[in-house]
Coordinates of C-alpha atoms in Angstrom, one line a residue:
M1 CA 0.0 -0.1 -0.1
T2 CA 1.4 3.4 -1.0
T3 CA 1.3 6.0 1.8
A4 CA 0.0 9.4 0.5
R5 CA 2.7 12.1 0.1
P6 CA 2.5 15.4 2.4
Q7 CA 0.7 18.3 0.6
T8 CA 2.1 21.3 2.8
L9 CA 5.5 22.3 3.7
S10 CA 5.0 21.8 7.4
A11 CA 3.6 18.3 6.7
W12 CA 6.8 17.5 4.5
L13 CA 9.0 18.8 7.2
S14 CA 7.5 16.5 9.7
H15 CA 7.7 13.7 7.2
I16 CA 11.3 14.1 6.4
E17 CA 12.4 14.3 10.1
Q18 CA 11.1 10.8 10.4
Q19 CA 12.8 9.2 7.2
H20 CA 16.2 8.4 8.8
P21 CA 16.9 6.8 12.2
A22 CA 19.6 9.1 12.8
T23 CA 19.7 13.0 13.0
I24 CA 23.1 13.1 11.6
D25 CA 24.5 10.6 9.5
M26 CA 27.9 11.9 7.9
G27 CA 28.8 10.6 4.5
L28 CA 28.3 11.6 0.9
E29 CA 27.4 8.4 -0.9
R30 CA 23.5 8.4 -0.2
V31 CA 23.0 12.1 -1.1
R32 CA 25.5 11.9 -4.2
S33 CA 23.4 9.0 -5.4
V34 CA 20.1 11.0 -5.0
A35 CA 21.6 13.9 -6.7
Q36 CA 22.8 11.8 -9.7
A37 CA 19.1 10.4 -9.9
L38 CA 17.8 14.0 -10.0
G39 CA 20.3 14.8 -12.8
L40 CA 21.8 17.7 -10.7
A41 CA 24.8 19.4 -12.0
Q42 CA 26.0 22.4 -10.9
P43 CA 23.8 24.9 -8.7
G44 CA 25.0 28.0 -10.6
A45 CA 27.4 29.3 -13.2
H46 CA 29.7 30.0 -10.1
T47 CA 29.8 28.6 -6.8
V48 CA 31.2 29.5 -3.4
I49 CA 31.1 27.2 -0.4
V50 CA 31.5 28.5 3.1
G51 CA 32.5 26.4 6.1
G52 CA 34.1 26.9 9.4
T53 CA 33.0 27.0 13.1
N54 CA 31.7 30.5 13.4
G55 CA 30.9 33.5 11.0
K56 CA 29.6 31.2 8.1
G57 CA 26.0 32.8 8.0
S58 CA 27.4 36.3 8.1
T59 CA 29.9 35.6 5.5
V60 CA 27.2 34.2 3.2
A61 CA 25.3 37.4 3.8
F62 CA 28.2 39.7 2.7
I63 CA 29.0 37.5 -0.6
E64 CA 25.1 37.5 -1.4
A65 CA 24.7 41.3 -0.9
I66 CA 27.7 42.2 -2.7
A67 CA 27.0 39.9 -5.5
R68 CA 23.5 41.1 -5.7
A69 CA 24.6 44.7 -5.9
A70 CA 26.8 43.7 -8.8
G71 CA 23.6 42.5 -10.6
W72 CA 24.1 39.0 -10.4
K73 CA 21.3 36.5 -9.8
V74 CA 22.3 34.7 -6.6
G75 CA 21.1 31.9 -4.5
A76 CA 22.1 31.3 -1.0
Y77 CA 21.7 28.2 1.1
T78 CA 22.2 28.4 4.9
S79 CA 21.3 26.6 8.0
P80 CA 19.8 26.2 10.5
H81 CA 16.8 28.7 10.2
L82 CA 15.5 31.1 12.9
L83 CA 12.0 31.3 12.4
R84 CA 10.8 29.7 9.2
Y85 CA 12.3 26.9 7.2
N86 CA 12.0 29.0 4.0
E87 CA 14.7 31.1 5.4
R88 CA 17.3 28.4 4.3
V89 CA 17.0 28.8 0.6
R90 CA 17.0 32.4 -0.7
I91 CA 17.0 33.4 -4.5
D92 CA 17.4 36.9 -5.6
G93 CA 17.3 37.9 -1.8
Q94 CA 13.9 36.3 -1.2
D95 CA 13.1 33.3 0.6
V96 CA 11.6 30.5 -1.5
A97 CA 7.9 29.8 -1.1
D98 CA 6.3 26.8 0.3
E99 CA 5.1 25.5 -3.1
A100 CA 8.7 25.5 -4.5
L101 CA 10.2 23.7 -1.6
V102 CA 7.1 21.1 -1.8
A103 CA 7.8 20.5 -5.4
A104 CA 11.6 20.0 -4.6
F105 CA 10.7 17.5 -1.9
N106 CA 8.4 15.4 -4.2
A107 CA 11.3 15.5 -6.9
I108 CA 13.5 14.0 -4.3
E109 CA 11.1 11.5 -3.3
D110 CA 10.7 10.4 -6.9
A111 CA 14.5 9.9 -7.3
R112 CA 15.7 8.6 -4.0
G113 CA 14.1 5.2 -4.3
S114 CA 15.0 3.0 -1.2
I115 CA 17.9 5.5 0.0
T116 CA 17.4 7.1 3.3
L117 CA 18.2 10.7 3.8
T118 CA 18.5 12.8 6.9
Y119 CA 16.6 16.1 7.2
F120 CA 19.6 18.1 6.3
E121 CA 20.2 16.1 3.3
Y122 CA 16.6 16.6 2.0
G123 CA 17.0 20.1 2.5
T124 CA 20.4 20.6 0.7
L125 CA 19.1 18.4 -2.3
A126 CA 16.0 20.6 -2.3
A127 CA 18.3 23.7 -2.4
L128 CA 20.4 22.6 -5.3
Y129 CA 17.4 21.4 -7.1
L130 CA 15.7 24.8 -7.1
F131 CA 19.1 26.7 -7.6
E132 CA 19.8 24.7 -10.8
Q133 CA 16.3 25.4 -12.2
A134 CA 16.6 29.2 -11.3
G135 CA 19.6 29.9 -13.7
L136 CA 21.8 31.4 -11.1
D137 CA 25.0 33.5 -11.8
L138 CA 26.1 32.5 -8.3
A139 CA 25.2 29.9 -5.6
V140 CA 26.3 30.4 -2.2
L141 CA 26.4 27.2 0.0
E142 CA 26.8 27.1 3.9
V143 CA 28.2 23.8 5.2
G144 CA 26.0 22.4 8.0
L145 CA 28.5 20.3 10.0
G146 CA 32.2 20.0 9.5
G147 CA 32.8 20.0 5.8
R148 CA 34.4 16.7 4.3
L149 CA 31.3 14.7 4.9
D150 CA 28.8 17.5 4.9
A151 CA 26.0 17.1 2.3
V152 CA 26.9 20.4 0.5
N153 CA 30.3 19.1 -0.2
I154 CA 29.0 16.9 -3.4
V155 CA 29.3 20.2 -4.9
D156 CA 32.7 21.1 -6.5
A157 CA 32.9 24.9 -5.8
D158 CA 34.9 27.6 -7.6
V159 CA 36.0 28.9 -4.4
A160 CA 36.1 27.6 -0.8
V161 CA 35.8 29.9 2.4
I162 CA 37.0 28.6 5.8
T163 CA 36.0 31.4 8.2
T164 CA 37.4 30.0 11.6
V165 CA 38.3 26.8 13.1
D166 CA 37.6 26.2 16.9
I167 CA 36.1 23.5 19.3
D168 CA 32.5 22.6 18.6
H169 CA 30.5 19.5 17.6
S170 CA 33.5 17.6 19.1
E171 CA 31.7 14.3 19.2
W172 CA 31.5 14.4 15.2
L173 CA 34.7 16.4 14.4
G174 CA 37.2 15.9 17.0
E175 CA 38.7 17.4 20.3
D176 CA 41.2 19.7 18.9
R177 CA 41.7 22.6 16.4
E178 CA 44.1 20.4 14.1
T179 CA 41.8 17.5 14.1
I180 CA 38.6 19.6 13.2
G181 CA 40.7 21.5 10.8
V182 CA 41.0 18.3 8.7
E183 CA 37.2 18.1 8.4
K184 CA 36.8 21.7 7.6
A185 CA 39.6 21.5 5.0
G186 CA 37.4 18.8 3.2
I187 CA 35.7 21.4 1.2
I188 CA 38.9 22.5 -0.5
R189 CA 39.5 21.5 -4.2
G190 CA 42.6 20.9 -6.1
W191 CA 43.9 24.0 -8.1
K192 CA 41.1 26.2 -6.8
P193 CA 41.3 29.1 -4.2
V194 CA 40.5 28.7 -0.6
I195 CA 40.0 31.9 1.4
L196 CA 41.1 31.5 5.1
G197 CA 39.5 34.2 7.4
E198 CA 41.9 33.4 10.3
T199 CA 45.4 34.9 10.5
D200 CA 46.6 31.6 12.2
P201 CA 44.6 28.7 10.7
P202 CA 45.4 25.1 11.8
S203 CA 48.4 23.5 10.1
S204 CA 46.2 20.6 9.0
V205 CA 44.1 23.2 6.8
L206 CA 47.2 24.7 5.4
A207 CA 48.5 21.1 4.5
R208 CA 45.5 20.0 2.8
A209 CA 45.6 23.1 0.6
Y210 CA 49.2 22.7 -0.3
L211 CA 48.6 18.9 -0.8
L212 CA 45.9 19.8 -3.5
G213 CA 47.6 22.5 -5.1
A214 CA 44.8 24.9 -3.9
N215 CA 45.5 28.7 -3.6
A216 CA 45.2 29.4 0.1
I217 CA 44.6 33.2 0.3
R218 CA 44.9 34.1 4.1
G219 CA 43.3 36.9 6.0
G220 CA 46.1 39.0 7.6
S221 CA 48.8 37.7 5.2
D222 CA 47.2 38.0 1.7
F223 CA 44.4 40.4 2.2
F224 CA 43.8 42.7 5.1
A225 CA 40.9 44.5 6.8
D226 CA 42.3 47.9 8.5
V227 CA 40.1 49.9 10.7
I228 CA 40.3 53.7 9.7
D229 CA 37.8 55.1 12.2
A230 CA 34.5 54.2 13.8
Q231 CA 32.8 54.5 10.4
H232 CA 35.2 53.3 8.0
W233 CA 37.6 50.7 7.2
R234 CA 39.9 49.5 4.3
W235 CA 40.1 46.2 2.4
R236 CA 43.2 45.7 0.5
D237 CA 45.6 43.2 -1.0
V238 CA 48.8 43.6 -3.0
G239 CA 47.2 45.0 -5.9
F240 CA 43.8 46.6 -4.8
S241 CA 42.6 48.8 -2.0
I242 CA 39.2 50.1 -1.3
D243 CA 37.7 52.3 1.5
L244 CA 34.5 50.9 3.1
P245 CA 31.7 51.8 5.4
T246 CA 31.7 49.9 8.7
P247 CA 29.1 46.9 8.2
A248 CA 25.5 47.4 9.6
L249 CA 26.3 43.9 11.1
R250 CA 27.7 44.5 14.6
G251 CA 30.9 43.4 16.2
P252 CA 34.6 43.6 15.2
I253 CA 34.3 40.0 14.0
Q254 CA 32.1 41.2 10.9
L255 CA 35.2 43.1 9.3
R256 CA 37.0 39.8 8.9
N257 CA 33.8 38.2 7.6
A258 CA 33.2 41.0 5.2
A259 CA 37.0 40.8 4.0
S260 CA 36.8 37.1 3.5
A261 CA 33.5 37.6 1.3
I262 CA 35.3 40.2 -0.9
A263 CA 38.4 38.1 -1.2
A264 CA 36.2 35.1 -2.3
L265 CA 34.2 37.1 -4.8
R266 CA 37.4 38.6 -6.4
T267 CA 38.7 35.1 -7.1
L268 CA 35.9 34.6 -9.7
D269 CA 36.1 35.4 -13.3
K270 CA 33.5 38.0 -13.1
P271 CA 33.8 41.8 -13.1
L272 CA 33.1 43.2 -9.5
S273 CA 32.9 47.1 -9.2
R274 CA 33.8 49.3 -6.3
T275 CA 30.3 50.2 -6.1
A276 CA 29.0 47.0 -5.7
I277 CA 31.4 46.1 -2.8
T278 CA 30.7 49.3 -1.1
E279 CA 27.0 48.9 -1.4
G280 CA 27.0 45.0 -0.5
V281 CA 29.0 45.6 2.8
A282 CA 26.7 48.5 3.7
T283 CA 23.6 46.6 3.3
A284 CA 24.2 43.0 4.3
R285 CA 21.9 41.8 6.9
I286 CA 21.3 38.6 8.9
R287 CA 19.0 38.0 11.8
G288 CA 20.5 37.1 15.1
R289 CA 23.9 38.4 14.7
L290 CA 24.2 40.8 17.5
Q291 CA 20.7 42.1 16.4
A292 CA 19.8 45.2 18.3
V293 CA 16.3 46.1 19.4
Q294 CA 15.5 48.9 21.7
R295 CA 13.1 48.6 24.7
N296 CA 12.6 51.6 27.1
G297 CA 16.1 52.6 26.8
V298 CA 17.6 49.2 27.1
D299 CA 19.6 48.0 24.2
V300 CA 18.8 44.4 23.6
L301 CA 21.1 42.4 21.6
V302 CA 20.1 38.8 20.2
D303 CA 22.9 36.4 19.0
V304 CA 22.9 32.9 18.1
G305 CA 26.5 32.4 19.5
H306 CA 26.6 28.9 21.0
N307 CA 30.3 27.9 21.5
P308 CA 33.5 29.5 23.4
Q309 CA 34.9 31.1 20.4
A310 CA 31.7 32.8 19.5
A311 CA 31.5 33.8 23.1
R312 CA 34.8 35.3 23.0
E313 CA 33.7 37.5 20.0
L314 CA 30.7 38.6 21.9
G315 CA 32.8 39.6 24.7
A316 CA 35.1 41.6 22.4
A317 CA 32.0 43.3 20.9
L318 CA 30.6 44.2 24.2
K319 CA 33.8 45.6 25.4
A320 CA 34.1 47.6 22.1
A321 CA 30.7 49.1 22.6
P322 CA 30.4 49.9 26.3
V323 CA 27.2 51.1 28.0
A324 CA 26.7 53.6 30.7
G325 CA 24.8 51.0 32.7
R326 CA 25.0 47.3 33.4
T327 CA 25.1 44.3 31.1
R328 CA 22.5 41.3 31.7
A329 CA 22.7 38.1 30.0
V330 CA 20.0 35.7 29.0
F331 CA 21.6 32.5 28.3
A332 CA 20.2 29.1 27.2
A333 CA 22.1 26.4 25.6
L334 CA 21.8 23.0 24.4
Q335 CA 23.0 20.1 26.5
D336 CA 25.9 19.1 24.3
K337 CA 27.6 22.5 24.3
D338 CA 30.4 23.9 26.5
A339 CA 28.2 26.1 28.6
A340 CA 30.8 26.7 31.0
G341 CA 33.5 27.6 28.4
V342 CA 30.9 30.0 26.9
V343 CA 30.4 31.8 30.5
E344 CA 34.2 31.9 30.9
A345 CA 34.8 33.1 27.4
L346 CA 32.6 36.4 28.1
G347 CA 35.6 37.5 30.1
G348 CA 33.6 39.5 32.8
Q349 CA 31.7 41.5 30.4
V350 CA 28.3 40.6 32.0
D351 CA 27.2 41.9 35.4
A352 CA 24.1 39.7 36.0
W353 CA 23.0 36.3 34.5
H354 CA 19.5 34.8 33.6
L355 CA 19.3 31.2 32.7
A356 CA 16.6 29.9 30.6
G357 CA 15.3 26.4 29.6
L358 CA 14.8 25.2 26.1
D359 CA 12.5 22.4 24.7
G360 CA 13.1 19.6 22.1
A361 CA 16.0 17.4 21.2
R362 CA 19.4 18.2 23.0
A363 CA 17.6 20.8 25.1
Q364 CA 18.0 21.2 29.0
S365 CA 16.2 23.1 31.6
A366 CA 17.6 26.2 33.3
Q367 CA 18.2 23.9 36.6
A368 CA 20.1 21.5 34.5
L369 CA 22.2 24.3 32.8
Q370 CA 22.9 25.9 36.2
A371 CA 24.2 22.7 37.6
R372 CA 26.9 22.8 35.0
L373 CA 27.9 26.2 35.8
Q374 CA 28.7 26.1 39.5
D375 CA 32.2 27.3 39.3
T376 CA 31.6 30.1 36.9
A377 CA 30.3 33.6 37.0
A378 CA 26.9 32.3 36.4
A379 CA 26.8 30.1 39.4
D380 CA 24.2 32.2 41.1
A381 CA 22.2 33.2 38.1
R382 CA 18.3 33.6 38.2
Q383 CA 16.6 30.6 36.6
H384 CA 13.7 30.8 34.2
A385 CA 11.5 28.1 32.4
T386 CA 11.7 29.9 29.0
V387 CA 13.8 32.3 27.0
A388 CA 10.7 34.6 26.9
D389 CA 10.3 34.5 30.9
A390 CA 14.2 35.3 31.1
L391 CA 14.1 38.0 28.7
E392 CA 10.9 39.7 30.5
A393 CA 12.6 39.4 33.7
A394 CA 15.9 40.8 32.6
L395 CA 14.1 43.8 31.0
A396 CA 12.1 44.4 34.1
A397 CA 15.4 44.3 36.2
A398 CA 17.2 46.7 33.7
A399 CA 17.1 50.4 33.8
A400 CA 17.5 53.0 31.0
G401 CA 21.1 52.8 29.7
D402 CA 21.5 49.1 30.5
R403 CA 22.1 46.4 27.9
V404 CA 20.6 42.8 27.7
L405 CA 22.5 40.2 25.7
V406 CA 20.3 37.2 24.6
F407 CA 22.4 34.3 23.3
G408 CA 23.3 30.6 23.5
S409 CA 21.8 28.9 20.5
F410 CA 19.6 29.2 17.4
H411 CA 16.6 28.3 19.5
T412 CA 17.4 31.0 22.2
A413 CA 17.8 33.5 19.5
A414 CA 14.6 32.7 17.8
Q415 CA 12.5 32.4 20.8
A416 CA 13.9 36.0 21.8
L417 CA 12.9 37.4 18.4
L418 CA 9.5 35.9 18.6
W419 CA 8.9 37.4 21.9
L420 CA 10.2 40.8 20.9
D421 CA 8.4 40.8 17.9
A422 CA 5.0 40.0 19.6
A423 CA 5.8 42.9 22.1
D424 CA 6.1 45.4 19.4

């Protein structure tokens, strides 16, 4: 008996969640087989793949904005989403419609036969299917986990970007930067450029590039992001220099992400004007990256940061933009994250802590989170059942001139934004 297929996007998403016994099943054979059955070739005339521990989504946003300012037709695939699944697949700056995703999932179902796919693999194939139909000048693909065995790595990109390499997803990728670097470097292709956002990337990444004959273009060595003043910075390499506005995306790290995006686009054999670079840097946006909302004189910052490296960058951003009052943090993290390392990495930039619980797989209560933070600055934090409860309490305790940082996961940021949107 044939089971009726889902008819709506929400029904499809529920369906594909149940099609594979594991949430993560790293490997390319299954997804590559289905891609071949779908007849997929390249998702665009040019393709950039973006991997790394942190900064991937922001770097994709800069690449997308600059390329669109240049008049290119651009598709961007990112994950996870904050509020709607459709956010994961954008064409010409717009999230694709439910109907397009449903059609893509139907095509995948026709092609996969008995092959099982994970939720992420379904989504990746759907994006590649829709991108190839759209006739893109540029497809920008964000790695979901690692790189070497991630589903997007079935595509041979024209240029790879590795933003940063640090400790995260240790159970899948390894316990140290060198081991994790091996996984991240899996997106590098022979004789093609790889943009390295870090000044000091792991030697395992450089070794892979040299082994393949890839042109490793390194931030702080082959290209530079120099601060001019609070409103301007300069991108430069040996043969080109351009003065640019400070990105609307907050935080010192965004200069490095923007610089990597420019370096990646300049490797492609397409003309890129100074005007397009300037406009793209100024207009790039992405929700949940130090996203600012004002509430009664309190600056609320919402960020998806969920590992110690991201927390260090958050701490640097808070230090670079001091407030007259106190800084309160609303923190909710998944149980497999280094919560103590995150709190420690903020380096004393937080005056008071509010811990919140999360629901769903890998989630934990505020009580369970606090039990893991007994030797940290958040040991005596107030506990709240939900992110909304914690944010409401933090704002009630805050005074004009204070700041509230909400962070710890994509789930944390999503719940905060939903509450803030509803309170408007």
